Coordinates of C-alpha atoms and ligand atoms in Angstrom, one line a residue:
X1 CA 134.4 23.5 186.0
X2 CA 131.2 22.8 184.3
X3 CA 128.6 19.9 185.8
X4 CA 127.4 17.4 183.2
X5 CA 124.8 15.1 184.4
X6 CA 123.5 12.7 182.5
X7 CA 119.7 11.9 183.9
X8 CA 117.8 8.9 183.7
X9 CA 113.5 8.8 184.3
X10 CA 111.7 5.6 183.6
X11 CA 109.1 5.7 186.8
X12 CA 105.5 4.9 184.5
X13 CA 105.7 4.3 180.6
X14 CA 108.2 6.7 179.6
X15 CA 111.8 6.1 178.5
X16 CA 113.4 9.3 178.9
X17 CA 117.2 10.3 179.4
X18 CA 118.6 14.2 179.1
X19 CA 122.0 15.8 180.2
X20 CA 122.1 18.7 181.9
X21 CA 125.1 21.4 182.0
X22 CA 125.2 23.4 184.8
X23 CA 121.2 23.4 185.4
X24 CA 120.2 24.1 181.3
X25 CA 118.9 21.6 179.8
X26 CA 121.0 20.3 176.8
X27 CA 118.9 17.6 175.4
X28 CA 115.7 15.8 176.7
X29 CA 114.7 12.6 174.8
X30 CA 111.6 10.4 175.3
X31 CA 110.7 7.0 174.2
X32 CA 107.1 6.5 174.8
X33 CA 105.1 3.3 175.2
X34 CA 102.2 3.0 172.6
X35 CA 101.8 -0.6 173.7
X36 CA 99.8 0.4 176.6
X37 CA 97.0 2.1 174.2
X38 CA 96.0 -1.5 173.2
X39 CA 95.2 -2.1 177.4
X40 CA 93.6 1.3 178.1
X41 CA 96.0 1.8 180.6
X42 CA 99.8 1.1 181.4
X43 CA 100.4 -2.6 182.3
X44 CA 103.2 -2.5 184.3
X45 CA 105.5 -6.2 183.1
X46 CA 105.0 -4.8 179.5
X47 CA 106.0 -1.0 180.6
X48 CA 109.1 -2.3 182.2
X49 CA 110.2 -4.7 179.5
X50 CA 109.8 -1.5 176.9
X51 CA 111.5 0.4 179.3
X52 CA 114.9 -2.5 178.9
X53 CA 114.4 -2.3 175.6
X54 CA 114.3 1.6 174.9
X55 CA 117.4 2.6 177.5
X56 CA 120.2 2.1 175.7
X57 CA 119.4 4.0 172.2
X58 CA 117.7 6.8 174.6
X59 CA 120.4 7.5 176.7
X60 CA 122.7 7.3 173.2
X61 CA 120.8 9.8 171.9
X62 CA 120.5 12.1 174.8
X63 CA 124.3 11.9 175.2
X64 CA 124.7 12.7 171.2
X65 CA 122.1 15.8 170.5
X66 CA 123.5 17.2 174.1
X67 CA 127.2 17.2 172.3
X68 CA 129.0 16.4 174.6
X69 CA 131.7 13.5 175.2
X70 CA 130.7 10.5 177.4
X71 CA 134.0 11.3 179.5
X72 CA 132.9 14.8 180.5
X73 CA 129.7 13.6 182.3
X74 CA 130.4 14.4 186.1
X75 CA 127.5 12.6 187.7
X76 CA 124.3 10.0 186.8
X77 CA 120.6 11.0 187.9
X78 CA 117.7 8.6 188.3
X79 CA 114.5 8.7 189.3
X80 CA 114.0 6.7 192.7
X81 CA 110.2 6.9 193.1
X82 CA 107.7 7.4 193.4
X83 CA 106.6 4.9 190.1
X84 CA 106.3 1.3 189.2
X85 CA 108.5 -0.8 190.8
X86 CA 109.2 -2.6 187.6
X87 CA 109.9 0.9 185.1
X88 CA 112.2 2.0 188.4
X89 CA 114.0 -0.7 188.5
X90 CA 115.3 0.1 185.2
X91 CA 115.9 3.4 185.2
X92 CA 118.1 2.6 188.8
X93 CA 120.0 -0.4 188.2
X94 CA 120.8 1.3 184.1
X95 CA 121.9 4.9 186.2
X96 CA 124.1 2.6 189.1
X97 CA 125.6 0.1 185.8
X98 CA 126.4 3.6 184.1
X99 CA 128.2 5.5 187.3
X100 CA 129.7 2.3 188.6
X101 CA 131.6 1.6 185.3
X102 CA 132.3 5.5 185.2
X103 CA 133.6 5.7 188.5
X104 CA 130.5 8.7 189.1
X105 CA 128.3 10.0 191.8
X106 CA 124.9 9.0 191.8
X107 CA 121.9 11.6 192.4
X108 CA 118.7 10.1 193.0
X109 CA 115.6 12.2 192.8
X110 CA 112.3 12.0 193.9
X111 CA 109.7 12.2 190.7
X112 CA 107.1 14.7 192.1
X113 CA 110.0 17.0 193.5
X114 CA 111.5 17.1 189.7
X115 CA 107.6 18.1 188.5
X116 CA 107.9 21.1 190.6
X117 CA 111.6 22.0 189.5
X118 CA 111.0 21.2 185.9
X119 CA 110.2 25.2 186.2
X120 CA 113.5 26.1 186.5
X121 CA 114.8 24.1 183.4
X122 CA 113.4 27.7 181.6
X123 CA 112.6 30.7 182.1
X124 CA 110.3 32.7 183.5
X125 CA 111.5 30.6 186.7
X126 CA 109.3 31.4 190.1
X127 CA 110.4 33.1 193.0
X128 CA 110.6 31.7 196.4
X129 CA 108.4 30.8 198.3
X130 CA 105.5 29.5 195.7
X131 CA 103.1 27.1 195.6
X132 CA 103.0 24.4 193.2
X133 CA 99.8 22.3 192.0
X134 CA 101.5 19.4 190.8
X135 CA 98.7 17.2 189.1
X136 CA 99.9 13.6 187.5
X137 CA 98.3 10.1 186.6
X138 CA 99.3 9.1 190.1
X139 CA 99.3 12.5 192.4
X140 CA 97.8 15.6 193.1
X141 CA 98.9 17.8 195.1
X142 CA 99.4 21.5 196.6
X143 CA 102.9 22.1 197.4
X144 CA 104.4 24.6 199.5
X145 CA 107.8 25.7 197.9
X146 CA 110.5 27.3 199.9
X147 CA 113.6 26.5 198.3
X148 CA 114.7 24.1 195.4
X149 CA 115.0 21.3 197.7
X150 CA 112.6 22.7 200.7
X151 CA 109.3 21.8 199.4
X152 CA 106.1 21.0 201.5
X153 CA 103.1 19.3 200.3
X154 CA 100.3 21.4 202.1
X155 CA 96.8 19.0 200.4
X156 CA 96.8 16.1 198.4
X157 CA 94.2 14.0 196.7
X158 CA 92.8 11.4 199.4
X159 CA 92.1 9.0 196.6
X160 CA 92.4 9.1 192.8
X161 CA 94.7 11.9 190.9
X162 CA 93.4 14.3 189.1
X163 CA 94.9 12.7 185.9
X164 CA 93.5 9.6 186.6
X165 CA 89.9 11.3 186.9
X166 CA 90.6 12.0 183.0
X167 CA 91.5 8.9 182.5
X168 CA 88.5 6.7 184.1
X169 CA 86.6 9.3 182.7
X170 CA 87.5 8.5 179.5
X171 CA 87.6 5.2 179.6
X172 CA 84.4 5.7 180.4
X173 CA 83.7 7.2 177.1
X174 CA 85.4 4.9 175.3
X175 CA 88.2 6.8 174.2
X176 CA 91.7 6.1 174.3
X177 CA 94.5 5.9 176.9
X178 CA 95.7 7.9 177.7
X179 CA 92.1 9.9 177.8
X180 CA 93.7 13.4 179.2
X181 CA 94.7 14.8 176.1
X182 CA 91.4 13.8 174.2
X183 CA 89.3 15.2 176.6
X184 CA 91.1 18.6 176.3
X185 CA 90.4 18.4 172.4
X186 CA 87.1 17.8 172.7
X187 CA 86.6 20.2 175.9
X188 CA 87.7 23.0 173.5
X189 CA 85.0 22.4 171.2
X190 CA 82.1 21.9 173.6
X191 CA 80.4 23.6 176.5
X192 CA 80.1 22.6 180.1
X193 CA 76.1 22.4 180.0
X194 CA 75.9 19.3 182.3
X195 CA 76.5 20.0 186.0
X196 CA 78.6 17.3 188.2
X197 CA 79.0 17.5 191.3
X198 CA 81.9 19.2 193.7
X199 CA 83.2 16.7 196.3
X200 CA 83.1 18.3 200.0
X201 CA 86.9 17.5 201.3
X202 CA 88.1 19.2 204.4
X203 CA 91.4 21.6 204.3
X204 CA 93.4 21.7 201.3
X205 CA 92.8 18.2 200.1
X206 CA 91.0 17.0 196.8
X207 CA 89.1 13.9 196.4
X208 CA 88.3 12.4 192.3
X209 CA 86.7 9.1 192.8
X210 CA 83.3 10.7 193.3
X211 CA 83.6 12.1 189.9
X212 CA 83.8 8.9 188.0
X213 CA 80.8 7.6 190.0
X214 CA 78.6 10.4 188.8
X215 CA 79.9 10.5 185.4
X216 CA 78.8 6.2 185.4
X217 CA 75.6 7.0 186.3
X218 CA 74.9 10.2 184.5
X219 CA 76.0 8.5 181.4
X220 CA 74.3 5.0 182.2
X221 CA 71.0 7.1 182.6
X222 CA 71.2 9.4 179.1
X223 CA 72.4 6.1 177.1
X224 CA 69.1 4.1 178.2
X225 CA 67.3 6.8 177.1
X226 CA 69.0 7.6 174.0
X227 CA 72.1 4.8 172.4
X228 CA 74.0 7.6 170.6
X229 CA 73.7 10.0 173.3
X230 CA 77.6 9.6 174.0
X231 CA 78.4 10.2 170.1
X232 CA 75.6 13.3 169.6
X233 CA 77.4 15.3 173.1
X234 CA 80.7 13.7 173.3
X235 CA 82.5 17.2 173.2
X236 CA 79.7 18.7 176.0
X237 CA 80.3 16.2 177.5
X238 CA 84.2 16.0 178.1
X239 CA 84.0 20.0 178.6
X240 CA 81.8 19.3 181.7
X241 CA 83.9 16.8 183.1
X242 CA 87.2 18.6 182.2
X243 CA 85.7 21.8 183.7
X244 CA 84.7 19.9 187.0
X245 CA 87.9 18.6 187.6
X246 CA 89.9 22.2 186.7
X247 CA 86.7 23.8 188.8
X248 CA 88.0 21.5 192.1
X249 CA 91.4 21.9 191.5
X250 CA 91.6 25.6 191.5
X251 CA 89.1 26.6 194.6
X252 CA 91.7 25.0 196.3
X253 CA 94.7 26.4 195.2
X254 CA 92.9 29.6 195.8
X255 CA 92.3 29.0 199.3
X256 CA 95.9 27.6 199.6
X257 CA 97.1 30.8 198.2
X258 CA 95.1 33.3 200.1
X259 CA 96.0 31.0 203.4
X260 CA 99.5 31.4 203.0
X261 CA 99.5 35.2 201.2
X262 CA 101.5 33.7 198.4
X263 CA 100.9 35.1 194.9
X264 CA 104.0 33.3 193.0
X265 CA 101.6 30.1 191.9
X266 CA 102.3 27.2 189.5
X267 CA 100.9 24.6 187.7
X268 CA 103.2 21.0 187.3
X269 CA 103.2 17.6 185.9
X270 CA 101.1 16.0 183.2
X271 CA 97.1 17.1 183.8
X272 CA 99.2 21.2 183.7
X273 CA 99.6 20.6 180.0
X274 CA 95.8 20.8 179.8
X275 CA 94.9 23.7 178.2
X276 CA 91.3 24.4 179.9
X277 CA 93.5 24.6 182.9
X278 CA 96.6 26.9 181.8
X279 CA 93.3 29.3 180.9
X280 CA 91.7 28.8 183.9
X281 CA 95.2 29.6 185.8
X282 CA 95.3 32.6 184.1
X283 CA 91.9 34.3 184.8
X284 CA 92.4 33.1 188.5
X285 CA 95.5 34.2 188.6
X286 CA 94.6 37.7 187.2
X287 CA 91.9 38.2 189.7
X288 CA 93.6 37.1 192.6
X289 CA 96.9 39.3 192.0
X290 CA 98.8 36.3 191.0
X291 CA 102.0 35.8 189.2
X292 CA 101.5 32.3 187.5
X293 CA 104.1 30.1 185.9
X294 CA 102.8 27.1 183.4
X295 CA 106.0 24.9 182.1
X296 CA 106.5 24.4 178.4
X297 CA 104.9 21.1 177.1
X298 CA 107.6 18.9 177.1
X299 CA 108.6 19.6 180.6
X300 CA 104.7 18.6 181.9
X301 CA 104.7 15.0 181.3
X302 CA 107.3 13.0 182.6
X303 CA 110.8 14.0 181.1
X304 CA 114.4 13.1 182.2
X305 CA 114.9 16.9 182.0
X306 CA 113.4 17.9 185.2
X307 CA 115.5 14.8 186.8
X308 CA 118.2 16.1 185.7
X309 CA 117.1 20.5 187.0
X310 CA 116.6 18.8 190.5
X311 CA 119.7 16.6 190.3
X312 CA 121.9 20.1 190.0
X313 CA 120.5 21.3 192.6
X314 CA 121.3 18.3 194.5
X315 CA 125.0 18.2 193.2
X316 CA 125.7 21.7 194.2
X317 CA 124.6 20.3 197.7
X318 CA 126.7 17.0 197.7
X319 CA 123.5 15.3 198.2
X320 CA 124.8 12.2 196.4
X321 CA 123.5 8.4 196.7
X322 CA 125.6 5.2 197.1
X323 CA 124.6 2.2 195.2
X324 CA 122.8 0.6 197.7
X325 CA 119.6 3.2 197.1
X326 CA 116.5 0.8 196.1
X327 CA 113.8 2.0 194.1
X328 CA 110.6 3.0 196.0
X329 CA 107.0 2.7 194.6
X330 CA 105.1 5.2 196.8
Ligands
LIG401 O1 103.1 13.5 184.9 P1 102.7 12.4 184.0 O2 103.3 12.4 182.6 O3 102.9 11.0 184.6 C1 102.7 10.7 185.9 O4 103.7 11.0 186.7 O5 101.6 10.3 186.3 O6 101.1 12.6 183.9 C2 100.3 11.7 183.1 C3 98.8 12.2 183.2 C4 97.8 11.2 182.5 O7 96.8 11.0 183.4 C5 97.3 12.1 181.3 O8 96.0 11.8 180.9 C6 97.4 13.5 181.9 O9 98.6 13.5 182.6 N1 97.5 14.5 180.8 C7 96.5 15.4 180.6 C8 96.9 16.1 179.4 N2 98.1 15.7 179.0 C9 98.4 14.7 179.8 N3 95.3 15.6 181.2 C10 94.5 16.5 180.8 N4 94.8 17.3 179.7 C11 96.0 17.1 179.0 N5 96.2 17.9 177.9
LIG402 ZN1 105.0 12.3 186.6

């Protein structure tokens, strides 16, 4: 018999709902937020009234590219945490209404476990046991993977995220929210001629809020000497900081790898669609005797899709929920 889940991730500022037929991905639609561009970040009361909004027409159109009936769904996915209490409580309370009414399981799943999965919603799919660097607006971390639902997270940032340094960073700049995908445009077209520092952290953890300080002052020190500096070297610029931050992230995936021995390494979450990075990856990965994995695009950003990869995985367990399971923000 064929498993149909229908998936449901609203953690952040994404509306997103896919169904998934026996771990392949049959549709994977997104509703994004642009209200939040107008705060420089996501506010979350206006993220999670979007969110009420957007569900209903999402899941509708999940349910009709997927093609397939409403009464063949076997089970409904939802992201528990970690997120914004608010955008969780949508997602979970829309995923119980949905089952309960249905008479279905319930899967939840945690968010940064479905990053690391979203590699198996296509090929080429890694090969136990990897490590995953799973970089988002609100983690960063090096995870130790030993089986779809046996995961480990070996370092982890001990204060900002590694998309959040984009972001600050940006904001610093005055460019847009969010900032990760403009610095990468302009990163391509510049050079990393202005030196920031590395943070010392101990074992396999990162810190990013050392980062933003350096970039405030370095930029608060060229503007007094020159207004327009940010304008005249806004694409060195934003290759220097994007190369810092893919600099830090890699030495210590390298040490993670050559601590462990493993060579199957991947990249997850939103900060692995940058393309400085997926490079970067590469070259490393080609010195080291690596077999790397990058996902496609839409699986890097948050996406119902990997939801609904880990929620297979689950189901073929019988790791269901009942509908007592609360939302968690951490
Ligand atoms: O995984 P995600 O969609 O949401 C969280 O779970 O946080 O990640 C969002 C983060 C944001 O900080 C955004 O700036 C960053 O991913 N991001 C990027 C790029 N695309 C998205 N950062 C750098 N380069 C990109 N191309
Ligand atoms: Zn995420």
């Amino acid at each position: 018999m064929d498993v149909i889940i229908l998936a449901i991730e609203s953690s952040c500022d994404d509306t997103s709902a896919a169904v998934i037929r026996n771990g392949e991905v049959l549709s994977n639609c997104i509703a994004n937020q642009e209200a939040h561009r107008l705060y420089g970040g996501v506010v979350p009361e206006v993220a999670s009234r979007a969110h009420q909004a957007n569900i209903i027409p999402v899941v509708d159109l999940a349910i009709k590219k997927a093609g397939v009936a409403k009464a063949s769904i076997n089970a409904v996915a939802f992201t528990r945490g970690p997120g914004l209490l608010g955008s969780l409580l949508v997602g979970t309370s829309f995923a119980k209404a949905f089952a309960l009414s249905r008479g279905l399981p319930l899967i939840e799943v945690n968010h940064m476990q479905a990053h690391v999965l979203a590699h198996f919603a296509e090929d080429p799919k890694p090969r136990f046991p990897f490590l995953c660097l799973t970089v988002s607006g609100g983690h960063t971390q090096i995870v130790l993977v030993r089986d779809f639902l046996d995961m480990e997270v070996i370092g982890e940032t001990l204060d900002d995220a590694a998309g959040e340094a984009f972001d600050k960073s940006g904001k610093l700049l005055g460019l847009g929210y969010p900032a990760g995908p403009l610095i990468d445009k302009h990163a391509a077209a510049g050079q990393a001629r202005f030196p920031f520092p590395e943070p010392a952290v101990p074992e396999l953890n990162f810190s990013f809020s050392g980062l933003k300080t350096s970039i405030l002052y370095f930029l608060k020190k060229e503007v007094g000497n020159n207004p327009d500096f940010v304008q005249e070297n806004l694409d060195d610029i934003c290759a220097s900081i994007q190369g810092t931050i893919i600099t830090i992230l890699l030495k210590k995936l390298r040490k993670a790898a050559r601590q462990t021995g493993i060579r199957e390494i991947a990249i997850a979450g939103g900060v692995s669609a940058n393309s400085g990075l997926r490079r970067a990856l590469e070259s490393m990965g080609e010195k080291e005797g690596w077999t790397t994995y990058v996902p496609a695009f839409q699986y890097c950003t948050d996406n119902a899709g990997m939801i609904g990869v880990t929620a297979y995985y689950k189901y073929l367990k019988g790791a269901f929920c009942g509908q007592d399971a609360a939302p968690f923000a951490r």
